[in-house]
Short mmCIF file of C-alpha atoms in Angstrom, two decimals:
data_model
loop_
_atom_site.label_atom_id
_atom_site.label_comp_id
_atom_site.label_asym_id
_atom_site.label_seq_id
_atom_site.Cartn_x
_atom_site.Cartn_y
_atom_site.Cartn_z
CA ASN A 786 6.63 13.66 -16.31
CA ALA A 787 2.93 14.43 -14.37
CA GLY A 788 2.12 10.90 -14.01
CA VAL A 789 -1.21 11.11 -12.03
CA THR A 790 -3.45 14.18 -11.72
CA GLN A 791 -6.29 14.38 -10.02
CA THR A 792 -8.69 17.57 -10.53
CA PRO A 793 -10.30 18.94 -9.14
CA LYS A 794 -8.83 19.52 -5.44
CA PHE A 795 -11.24 20.74 -3.76
CA ARG A 796 -14.78 20.79 -3.61
CA VAL A 797 -18.47 21.50 -1.56
CA LEU A 798 -21.50 19.89 -2.30
CA LYS A 799 -24.95 19.92 -0.65
CA THR A 800 -25.95 17.19 -0.29
CA GLY A 801 -28.18 15.45 -3.46
CA GLN A 802 -25.65 17.62 -6.12
CA SER A 803 -23.83 14.93 -8.46
CA MET A 804 -20.18 15.47 -9.76
CA THR A 805 -17.38 14.69 -12.29
CA LEU A 806 -13.68 13.71 -10.56
CA LEU A 807 -11.42 13.23 -13.29
CA CYS A 808 -7.36 11.65 -12.75
CA ALA A 809 -5.78 11.65 -15.87
CA GLN A 810 -2.50 9.66 -16.24
CA ASP A 811 0.67 9.68 -18.53
CA MET A 812 2.39 6.60 -17.34
CA ASN A 813 -0.04 4.70 -20.51
CA HIS A 814 -0.53 2.41 -17.17
CA GLU A 815 -3.19 0.08 -17.84
CA TYR A 816 -5.05 -0.66 -14.23
CA MET A 817 -6.30 2.44 -12.70
CA TYR A 818 -7.66 2.66 -9.19
CA TRP A 819 -10.31 4.81 -6.98
CA TYR A 820 -9.35 5.03 -3.08
CA ARG A 821 -10.44 7.02 -0.55
CA GLN A 822 -9.07 8.07 2.69
CA ASP A 823 -10.86 8.53 5.78
CA PRO A 824 -9.26 8.89 9.68
CA GLY A 825 -8.53 5.65 11.29
CA MET A 826 -10.40 3.76 8.08
CA GLY A 827 -6.64 4.02 6.30
CA LEU A 828 -7.80 3.62 1.75
CA ARG A 829 -10.39 1.60 1.23
CA LEU A 830 -10.64 1.08 -3.03
CA ILE A 831 -13.80 2.27 -4.25
CA HIS A 832 -13.70 0.76 -8.41
CA TYR A 833 -10.62 0.18 -10.24
CA SER A 834 -10.23 -0.36 -14.56
CA VAL A 835 -7.88 -3.67 -15.59
CA GLY A 836 -8.54 -1.71 -18.71
CA GLU A 837 -9.24 0.75 -21.95
CA GLY A 838 -13.38 0.17 -21.18
CA THR A 839 -13.14 -2.72 -17.91
CA THR A 840 -14.69 -1.87 -14.82
CA ALA A 841 -14.73 -3.65 -11.20
CA LYS A 842 -16.15 -2.97 -8.09
CA GLY A 843 -13.28 -2.35 -5.47
CA GLU A 844 -14.10 -2.58 -0.72
CA VAL A 845 -16.56 0.55 -1.20
CA PRO A 846 -18.28 0.60 -4.65
CA ASP A 847 -21.82 1.94 -3.80
CA GLY A 848 -23.12 5.38 -4.53
CA TYR A 849 -20.29 6.35 -6.69
CA ASN A 850 -20.43 4.82 -10.78
CA VAL A 851 -17.12 4.62 -13.21
CA SER A 852 -16.02 4.97 -15.79
CA ARG A 853 -12.65 3.81 -18.70
CA LEU A 854 -13.31 5.61 -21.66
CA LYS A 855 -9.72 6.45 -22.89
CA LYS A 856 -6.96 4.84 -21.38
CA GLN A 857 -5.53 7.81 -19.39
CA ASN A 858 -8.16 7.99 -18.07
CA PHE A 859 -10.16 7.02 -15.08
CA LEU A 860 -13.73 8.93 -14.47
CA LEU A 861 -15.07 9.11 -10.91
CA GLY A 862 -18.86 10.11 -10.54
CA LEU A 863 -20.86 10.38 -7.65
CA GLU A 864 -24.77 10.00 -9.00
CA SER A 865 -26.92 11.67 -5.07
CA ALA A 866 -24.33 12.94 -3.00
CA ALA A 867 -24.43 12.02 0.97
CA PRO A 868 -22.23 13.79 4.16
CA SER A 869 -21.07 10.14 4.37
CA GLN A 870 -19.11 10.42 0.71
CA THR A 871 -17.03 13.37 2.87
CA SER A 872 -12.94 12.72 2.15
CA VAL A 873 -10.12 12.19 0.28
CA TYR A 874 -10.49 10.70 -3.21
CA PHE A 875 -7.02 9.29 -4.28
CA CYS A 876 -7.23 8.33 -7.85
CA ALA A 877 -3.76 5.44 -8.29
CA SER A 878 -2.23 4.02 -11.98
CA SER A 879 -0.15 1.03 -12.19
CA TYR A 880 0.85 -1.05 -15.16
CA GLY A 881 -0.82 -4.54 -13.29
CA ARG A 882 2.33 -6.47 -13.01
CA VAL A 883 1.46 -8.49 -9.60
CA ASP A 884 4.78 -6.59 -8.96
CA SER A 885 4.09 -3.28 -9.64
CA PRO A 886 3.47 -0.34 -7.12
CA LEU A 887 0.89 2.30 -8.05
CA HIS A 888 1.25 5.43 -8.55
CA PHE A 889 -1.37 8.39 -6.42
CA GLY A 890 -2.36 11.39 -8.05
CA ASN A 891 -2.19 14.18 -4.71
CA GLY A 892 -6.31 13.62 -4.14
CA THR A 893 -9.48 15.36 -3.68
CA ARG A 894 -10.92 17.39 -1.19
CA LEU A 895 -14.70 16.21 -0.93
CA THR A 896 -17.52 17.98 1.36
CA VAL A 897 -20.61 17.02 1.67
CA THR A 898 -23.60 19.40 3.65
CA GLU B 888 -10.45 -12.04 4.24
CA ASP B 889 -6.42 -10.50 3.97
CA GLN B 890 -5.63 -7.72 6.90
CA VAL B 891 -3.09 -5.67 7.01
CA THR B 892 -2.58 -4.34 10.61
CA GLN B 893 -0.28 -1.31 10.94
CA SER B 894 1.60 -0.04 15.21
CA PRO B 895 2.15 2.46 16.64
CA GLU B 896 -0.71 4.50 15.13
CA ALA B 897 1.45 7.61 16.12
CA LEU B 898 5.14 7.58 16.99
CA ARG B 899 7.03 11.34 18.39
CA LEU B 900 10.86 10.56 18.46
CA GLN B 901 14.22 12.84 18.75
CA GLU B 902 15.98 13.61 15.71
CA GLY B 903 18.23 10.82 15.73
CA GLU B 904 16.77 8.81 17.79
CA SER B 905 16.65 4.86 16.54
CA SER B 906 12.85 2.86 16.30
CA SER B 907 11.54 0.47 13.77
CA LEU B 908 7.65 0.54 12.34
CA ASN B 909 4.96 -2.34 12.58
CA CYS B 910 2.61 -3.91 9.77
CA SER B 911 1.57 -7.01 10.81
CA TYR B 912 -0.42 -8.75 8.08
CA THR B 913 -2.51 -12.44 7.30
CA VAL B 914 -3.38 -13.34 3.82
CA SER B 915 -3.85 -15.74 1.55
CA GLY B 916 -0.80 -16.33 -0.69
CA LEU B 917 1.52 -13.01 0.19
CA ARG B 918 2.17 -11.76 -3.79
CA GLY B 919 3.93 -8.36 -2.56
CA LEU B 920 4.26 -5.95 0.33
CA PHE B 921 4.32 -3.02 -0.55
CA TRP B 922 5.45 0.35 2.19
CA TYR B 923 4.56 3.50 1.23
CA ARG B 924 5.15 7.14 2.56
CA GLN B 925 2.23 9.91 2.33
CA ASP B 926 3.47 13.25 3.62
CA PRO B 927 -0.02 16.11 4.74
CA GLY B 928 -1.37 17.18 1.86
CA LYS B 929 -0.17 14.79 -1.34
CA GLY B 930 -0.67 10.97 -2.32
CA PRO B 931 1.19 8.53 -1.81
CA GLU B 932 4.99 7.75 -2.76
CA PHE B 933 5.89 4.89 -3.12
CA LEU B 934 8.72 3.50 -1.48
CA PHE B 935 9.43 -0.45 -1.09
CA THR B 936 7.80 -3.78 -2.27
CA LEU B 937 9.16 -6.68 0.18
CA TYR B 938 8.24 -10.41 -1.44
CA SER B 939 9.87 -13.54 0.26
CA ALA B 940 10.91 -14.05 4.76
CA GLY B 941 13.77 -12.74 4.72
CA GLU B 942 14.44 -10.06 2.80
CA GLU B 943 15.55 -6.36 3.11
CA LYS B 944 14.64 -3.02 0.99
CA GLU B 945 17.48 0.45 2.05
CA LYS B 946 16.10 3.21 1.23
CA GLU B 947 18.66 6.31 2.57
CA ARG B 948 18.01 6.44 6.61
CA LEU B 949 14.60 3.87 5.88
CA LYS B 950 15.41 0.09 5.69
CA ALA B 951 12.07 -2.29 5.15
CA THR B 952 12.73 -6.28 6.12
CA LEU B 953 9.73 -9.40 5.96
CA THR B 954 9.01 -12.49 8.30
CA LYS B 955 5.78 -14.94 7.25
CA LYS B 956 3.89 -12.62 9.30
CA GLU B 957 4.88 -8.75 9.40
CA SER B 958 6.92 -6.21 7.88
CA PHE B 959 9.05 -4.10 10.37
CA LEU B 960 10.12 -0.77 8.97
CA HIS B 961 13.24 0.32 11.02
CA ILE B 962 14.77 4.27 10.90
CA THR B 963 18.32 4.95 11.20
CA ALA B 964 19.29 8.27 12.82
CA PRO B 965 16.01 9.85 11.48
CA LYS B 966 15.93 14.05 10.13
CA PRO B 967 12.85 16.01 10.80
CA GLU B 968 12.54 15.71 6.58
CA ASP B 969 10.93 11.75 7.37
CA SER B 970 7.97 13.00 9.32
CA ALA B 971 5.02 11.56 7.52
CA THR B 972 2.93 9.18 7.35
CA TYR B 973 4.61 5.18 6.11
CA LEU B 974 1.62 3.40 5.03
CA CYS B 975 2.07 -0.71 4.48
CA ALA B 976 -0.08 -3.08 1.44
CA VAL B 977 -0.64 -5.78 0.79
CA LYS B 978 -0.92 -7.46 -2.68
CA GLN B 979 -4.27 -8.51 -2.62
CA GLY B 980 -4.72 -10.88 -6.35
CA ALA B 981 -3.52 -9.44 -9.44
CA GLN B 982 -4.01 -5.86 -9.22
CA LYS B 983 -5.45 -5.13 -6.25
CA LEU B 984 -3.80 -3.66 -2.81
CA VAL B 985 -5.22 -3.66 0.94
CA PHE B 986 -3.47 -0.99 3.25
CA GLY B 987 -3.08 -0.83 6.87
CA GLN B 988 -4.32 2.25 8.56
CA GLY B 989 -0.92 4.05 9.03
CA THR B 990 1.84 4.88 11.12
CA ARG B 991 2.21 9.26 12.04
CA LEU B 992 6.20 9.92 12.46
CA THR B 993 7.03 12.97 13.68
CA ILE B 994 10.98 13.85 14.47
CA ASN B 995 11.52 16.64 16.31
CA PRO B 996 14.73 18.65 16.12
#
């Protein structure tokens, strides 16, 4: 079972460049999430989706866009990268019930210079 | 605003030395408190969910308990392989988890 798979694992961008992070899950989960993790800040929610074709803003959405064209995939885009977006990005998915835990991928480490 | 605070930030123990990690929370209507373990370079791995004060859950050397204001993760006779960062989170509405900053636990052999 692959679970939640994130690509790429590492990426270095220059300020102003764009990129897309891909998340894929094979557990038929309805809900998907993008978090960022920074030292001393914990995990913060960027955007999430409660189903195919839907997206919603989380706690820190500025500078990011997302799309959920297929149930199993959730894409996170950075249109014009900034050094403040240097972070580790985690994708997660869940069944969406109140008692459903989130299942996480192993993260993408992004550095913006 | 829902808040989750974990203490201590870091904890170093000798193998076999039992201790507890704390997670205090303020949330309007708790819908679940979750504990995760995170190893370096990996995503968080789910451990427990607690729903109501007085509830307890156990897994190997770990036991999680819940009161109306906080949760404790008790580690009994830990081994070096228990070294990790432990994260606490509360459910916000039906969809989102709000995380604490984590406790980095190191068990020395």
